Amino acid sequence: MQHKTLLIGWDAADWKVARPLMDAGKMPALKRLTEEGSWGNLATIQPILSPMLWTSIATGKRAWKHGIHGFTEPCPKTGSIRPISNLSRKTKAVWNIFNQEGLKSNVIGWWPSHPAEPINGVMISNHYQHPAKGLQDEWPMRPGTVHPKHLEAALKEFRVHPAELQNEHVLPFIPKAAEIDQEKDNAMGSCMKILAENASIHAAATAVMQREPWDFMAVYYDGIDHFGHGFMRYHPPRLPWVDAADFEKYKDVIEAAYRYHDMMLEVLLQLAGEDTTVLLISDHGFEPGNLRPRSTPNEPAGPAAEHSPLGIFCARGPGIKKNHEIQSACLLDITPTLLQIKGLPVGEDMDGRVLEDIFEKEPEVKFIPSWDAVEGEDGQHSKDADSVDIVESREEIKQLVELGYIDEPDENIAVAIDNTLRELNYNLAQAYIDGSYLTEAIQILRKEWDRNPREGRFGTKLLHCYLSLRDPLMARETFNKIVARKKEAIPLAQAELEALKREIEAAKETARQESEAKGGPVKDYTPERKVIQKMRRLRGQANPNPQAFAFFEGCVLNLEDDPKGALDSFNKCKAAQEFLKPSLCNKTGDAHFDLEDWDAAEASYRQTLSIAPLDSAAHLGLAQVYTARKQPFEAAAAALKSLEVNFNNPKAQFVYGQALRNLRKPKLAKKALLNAVEQNPNFPMAWLELSQLHKKDSDAATRYKAEAEAAEKRLLEITRTVRKTDANKDIQWTEFPDIIRKFKTPDAPKKGAAPLIIVSGLPRSGTSLMMQMLAAGGLDVVSDAVREANDSNPKGYHEDERVKGLKSNADKSWLNDCRGQAIKIVMPIISGVPPELPQKIIFMERPAEEVVRSQRAMLKRDGKVGSTTEDDRMSAIYADYLKDFNESVSQNDNIEVLPVHYHEVLKDPEAVAREVAAFAMQQADIKAMVKAVDPKLYRTKPSKASK
């Protein structure tokens, strides 16, 4: 009989807070869990953003494989922004795998899990616990919150509203609550909201746990993270910049939060029973000590700077080692380990590994190429939930806005969409950097930085990539560009900042005058949050920040083999900093190391460890110092310390392997070096070290030496690739499917029964040309002439502005008045035409490369940017649209379709004109239609590479 498995997620839980409370007897459940099982640090991955991390936990994969890239996403159906949903996830979660294997899963509050998936079991989405504004307000359950739906009514009653909390619930968190003026200080309200939301999750989890059968259960609590962002600054000891009075009010919140979670843990453990395997994890930590930042970066997701890289891990149950500390665990390892616990193979496409050290008996790990390739009922959403990737679909909508084919819903919405897509790309680039996919990161960062030149963070991440690739030429070029763009941005930001200040002063004066007119007291004016955020961003852009420039230049100088110059820059940076940062100490150590000043290098790395004892880079720096001094024991110990914090570091694996080889431990050395080349195949030195390790095995030595040479070539090719412009990139175009021909024998003509004649196709496929032919031939066309002819379409567009609203819920009855006339409705807007309306569709076809390149050329001529999606991916999106079109028209007897290829129009316009006239059942001036075709306007042709 297989045992149950319970996975508990505590967002941002940190041993540095929990351990002292456990030792003081204030977290007995967690202490017992560690004593009865295995425990240790759980390394996070970058970027440290919870939706991305919890999806990596649930899939064992990095962001570019699972598809969740941030906190919000555009909604293709509404044209607005929505919280991130699981519809963007493009791989199976562990509960989907269990579903295929006949196991029942209950998943409560996972982030993101909305809308709830139709799994074999129960899923309650992360929208469940969010309260209505007031206790008196209606609090309906959002559609898609609970699966199966018949549990919705019962689970609705388990939610807790903040207004239901009593003094005894709040006082353990804020003993001096009575002293707080809640009209001016909303901190207590925030505390109550977090408390109520986690109480809701816990109530639902315990109810489902007892009432519904399960083999696997996952429960996610966000309380520790939310309490941390609100109150960690007040956690003892008090930092110099924290107000003493506020410290006294809120110093107990963090401890109470951890103790509250321990109480909930106790209940879960009792309900689960001793024979259940329990895993308790967090996705990252939350800095509680002297490294707490005084402020967060002026950028979206800036509060993530308060996170720390190590979360917690505990496992207890049958076959799990007791009172055992594990090393080198990563959150990517959770799903592979869960699969091992259930006796299932691990996907070779997963980025994590089984945590073999937690098991009493060494497990036999089996593998499968990919669970995504295994067919069967997996409980995922059906494909038609969103047939096209959500982000890319919204990108395509944005492309249509820029091309002029649909309305922007609202100026603010358009800005929100653009900002959201920018952040999703920024987060994806960071994920690529963390996974050592630097070429992919560079492509994203280059494009986004060019689109947003005042967003210096794109430039600094790009510089990081070139430093990691050890490319001094591109590093220097990028640094110079950072400096130049900052100089350009400062006066612009300063002017905008002064204008914003004037707006705020004017608003204050207006508020004062309104108060005086009403005869009441003058209230303090507080700008809206978005105004405050804008002011912070502009202040950051207006600040020259010489310390940052000195730091970056030091990094570049060191790469350019000028460690003395680098030290001068780092010392300037140190002199200007109020508090030393670990990254600066580490880079100083690197410069001393390159000067072969081992003592100074060691001192710098130890300075880092005095600030941040678990800094992985500092421990690796010490390992390199010890290697240079020929102290292999010390080098191995320091490298292992580095790997305990960050196992997925190929350089640390290499240094560890070197040390073990010098200690004459060849088997362990080989394992570390193989880890290094698995994590980074383009690592010539690691391959050479493996070759040296196998001197006595000539075949193996030769093979590894050949791998080293191949890695050198790949690195050279990568350097060449990243120095190329995007225009030189080879594009893999997706071939468009042929549009089906669909005719029917018409009945005898009846009054009022004329079909709507539609000219459709992808934007820039020749739709305007066809409209010009029809108009020249004497056919009545629907056009309001609002969109005037321009360089992109010298003979006019022949469009009607009302078409742009067809994808919305706007009135469409006007189409009936257009029957018998020709109207241009491009893809994908044509899906908004009422299906009951008789339609004759003349569908223009054109090769993918020409369509996409023509769109880009048009946008460039019009001074617009359009979608950030790569051209090859855009062609794939369009191919999906065409497949959907074929499927929909094949099922609708009201639609006839005549596909017309753009090249055929140019090659034999008379034959096309006759066919079109016959299809439209219209008398037409064929010669005039032919004359409307101007081959000189065929400007976007296939590239030489695709011919």
Tab-separated table of C-alpha atoms in Angstrom, residues 165-328:
chain	number	residue	atom	x	y	z
A	165	LEU	CA	-11.359	38.936	13.492
A	166	GLN	CA	-11.542	39.803	17.178
A	167	ASN	CA	-9.041	41.397	19.563
A	168	GLU	CA	-7.728	38.002	20.668
A	169	HIS	CA	-6.764	37.247	17.065
A	170	VAL	CA	-4.875	40.513	16.464
A	171	LEU	CA	-3.220	41.247	19.830
A	172	PRO	CA	-0.610	38.435	19.613
A	173	PHE	CA	0.656	40.176	16.456
A	174	ILE	CA	0.263	43.795	17.595
A	175	PRO	CA	0.011	43.988	21.422
A	176	LYS	CA	-0.176	47.805	21.283
A	177	ALA	CA	-3.003	47.867	18.766
A	178	ALA	CA	-5.009	50.286	20.915
A	179	GLU	CA	-2.343	52.974	20.395
A	180	ILE	CA	-2.657	52.957	16.584
A	181	ASP	CA	-4.641	55.614	14.727
A	182	GLN	CA	-6.001	53.467	11.905
A	183	GLU	CA	-7.118	56.478	9.866
A	184	LYS	CA	-3.476	57.483	9.437
A	185	ASP	CA	-1.782	54.094	9.765
A	186	ASN	CA	-3.215	51.154	7.831
A	187	ALA	CA	-0.580	48.652	9.006
A	188	MET	CA	-2.986	46.909	11.371
A	189	GLY	CA	-5.557	46.558	8.599
A	190	SER	CA	-2.885	44.984	6.433
A	191	CYS	CA	-1.989	42.564	9.224
A	192	MET	CA	-5.636	41.547	9.668
A	193	LYS	CA	-6.071	40.964	5.943
A	194	ILE	CA	-3.021	38.658	5.774
A	195	LEU	CA	-4.182	36.801	8.865
A	196	ALA	CA	-7.700	36.307	7.493
A	197	GLU	CA	-6.513	35.123	4.086
A	198	ASN	CA	-4.259	32.463	5.574
A	199	ALA	CA	-6.999	31.407	7.975
A	200	SER	CA	-9.242	30.904	4.927
A	201	ILE	CA	-6.672	28.701	3.191
A	202	HIS	CA	-6.106	26.691	6.357
A	203	ALA	CA	-9.824	26.183	6.964
A	204	ALA	CA	-10.372	24.997	3.399
A	205	ALA	CA	-7.315	22.724	3.540
A	206	THR	CA	-8.316	21.013	6.780
A	207	ALA	CA	-11.904	20.582	5.570
A	208	VAL	CA	-10.847	18.992	2.278
A	209	MET	CA	-8.207	16.920	4.037
A	210	GLN	CA	-10.851	15.295	6.221
A	211	ARG	CA	-13.794	15.104	3.827
A	212	GLU	CA	-12.213	14.161	0.496
A	213	PRO	CA	-9.996	11.166	-0.324
A	214	TRP	CA	-6.442	11.904	-1.419
A	215	ASP	CA	-3.092	10.349	-2.269
A	216	PHE	CA	-1.270	13.658	-2.648
A	217	MET	CA	-2.077	17.004	-1.098
A	218	ALA	CA	-0.425	20.400	-1.580
A	219	VAL	CA	-1.244	23.456	0.544
A	220	TYR	CA	0.265	26.887	-0.022
A	221	TYR	CA	0.384	29.716	2.558
A	222	ASP	CA	1.602	33.186	1.546
A	223	GLY	CA	1.449	34.656	5.062
A	224	ILE	CA	5.130	34.723	6.025
A	225	ASP	CA	6.043	36.501	2.785
A	226	HIS	CA	3.264	39.075	3.121
A	227	PHE	CA	3.974	39.669	6.802
A	228	GLY	CA	7.633	40.050	5.870
A	229	HIS	CA	7.045	42.756	3.264
A	230	GLY	CA	4.828	44.635	5.673
A	231	PHE	CA	6.671	44.211	8.971
A	232	MET	CA	10.178	42.688	8.644
A	233	ARG	CA	11.696	46.171	8.920
A	234	TYR	CA	10.404	46.248	12.526
A	235	HIS	CA	11.765	42.820	13.477
A	236	PRO	CA	14.411	42.956	16.246
A	237	PRO	CA	17.091	44.184	16.292
A	238	ARG	CA	15.953	47.689	15.359
A	239	LEU	CA	17.894	49.131	12.440
A	240	PRO	CA	19.092	52.746	12.650
A	241	TRP	CA	16.635	54.119	10.083
A	242	VAL	CA	13.525	52.528	11.663
A	243	ASP	CA	11.360	54.883	13.731
A	244	ALA	CA	11.537	53.887	17.404
A	245	ALA	CA	7.809	54.374	18.034
A	246	ASP	CA	6.839	52.272	15.017
A	247	PHE	CA	9.340	49.636	16.091
A	248	GLU	CA	7.634	49.288	19.457
A	249	LYS	CA	4.222	48.922	17.816
A	250	TYR	CA	5.135	46.274	15.251
A	251	LYS	CA	8.209	44.417	16.544
A	252	ASP	CA	6.164	41.310	17.466
A	253	VAL	CA	4.469	40.709	14.113
A	254	ILE	CA	7.096	38.473	12.471
A	255	GLU	CA	7.493	36.202	15.497
A	256	ALA	CA	3.709	35.895	15.790
A	257	ALA	CA	3.472	35.058	12.088
A	258	TYR	CA	5.929	32.177	12.414
A	259	ARG	CA	4.237	30.876	15.560
A	260	TYR	CA	0.846	31.076	13.854
A	261	HIS	CA	2.174	28.993	10.966
A	262	ASP	CA	3.566	26.487	13.446
A	263	MET	CA	0.116	26.127	14.984
A	264	MET	CA	-1.376	25.461	11.543
A	265	LEU	CA	1.432	22.967	10.847
A	266	GLU	CA	0.551	21.092	14.031
A	267	VAL	CA	-3.026	20.642	12.839
A	268	LEU	CA	-1.966	19.451	9.388
A	269	LEU	CA	0.459	16.916	10.869
A	270	GLN	CA	-2.219	15.531	13.186
A	271	LEU	CA	-4.725	15.166	10.366
A	272	ALA	CA	-2.152	13.635	8.018
A	273	GLY	CA	-1.042	10.944	10.461
A	274	GLU	CA	2.338	9.392	11.153
A	275	ASP	CA	2.346	7.220	8.022
A	276	THR	CA	2.099	10.194	5.650
A	277	THR	CA	5.244	11.542	3.994
A	278	VAL	CA	5.315	15.278	4.720
A	279	LEU	CA	7.428	17.879	2.905
A	280	LEU	CA	7.536	21.448	4.241
A	281	ILE	CA	9.296	23.942	1.968
A	282	SER	CA	9.696	27.606	1.138
A	283	ASP	CA	10.585	29.106	-2.221
A	284	HIS	CA	13.136	31.544	-0.782
A	285	GLY	CA	13.992	33.209	2.499
A	286	PHE	CA	13.407	36.710	3.813
A	287	GLU	CA	16.353	38.681	5.163
A	288	PRO	CA	15.797	39.369	8.907
A	289	GLY	CA	19.173	40.862	9.879
A	290	ASN	CA	21.587	43.644	9.000
A	291	LEU	CA	21.230	43.014	5.256
A	292	ARG	CA	17.635	44.229	5.278
A	293	PRO	CA	17.479	46.954	2.610
A	294	ARG	CA	16.587	50.466	3.696
A	295	SER	CA	14.525	50.852	0.521
A	296	THR	CA	13.594	48.676	-2.427
A	297	PRO	CA	14.545	49.320	-6.090
A	298	ASN	CA	12.468	51.779	-8.116
A	299	GLU	CA	11.116	49.098	-10.418
A	300	PRO	CA	8.227	46.639	-10.596
A	301	ALA	CA	8.754	43.656	-8.295
A	302	GLY	CA	11.270	45.825	-6.394
A	303	PRO	CA	10.210	44.352	-3.007
A	304	ALA	CA	11.838	41.070	-4.100
A	305	ALA	CA	15.103	42.720	-3.001
A	306	GLU	CA	14.027	41.904	0.566
A	307	HIS	CA	14.170	38.183	-0.192
A	308	SER	CA	17.149	35.977	0.558
A	309	PRO	CA	18.342	33.039	-1.567
A	310	LEU	CA	17.826	30.213	0.920
A	311	GLY	CA	14.469	28.809	1.918
A	312	ILE	CA	13.667	25.900	4.217
A	313	PHE	CA	13.262	22.182	3.531
A	314	CYS	CA	11.905	19.457	5.815
A	315	ALA	CA	10.847	15.901	4.987
A	316	ARG	CA	9.425	13.286	7.355
A	317	GLY	CA	7.803	9.940	6.776
A	318	PRO	CA	8.348	6.256	6.083
A	319	GLY	CA	11.832	5.615	4.702
A	320	ILE	CA	13.058	9.176	5.385
A	321	LYS	CA	16.242	9.681	7.451
A	322	LYS	CA	15.658	11.074	10.929
A	323	ASN	CA	17.324	14.155	12.443
A	324	HIS	CA	19.440	14.455	9.310
A	325	GLU	CA	20.709	17.680	7.753
A	326	ILE	CA	20.913	17.652	3.954
A	327	GLN	CA	23.056	19.840	1.709
A	328	SER	CA	22.754	21.373	-1.756
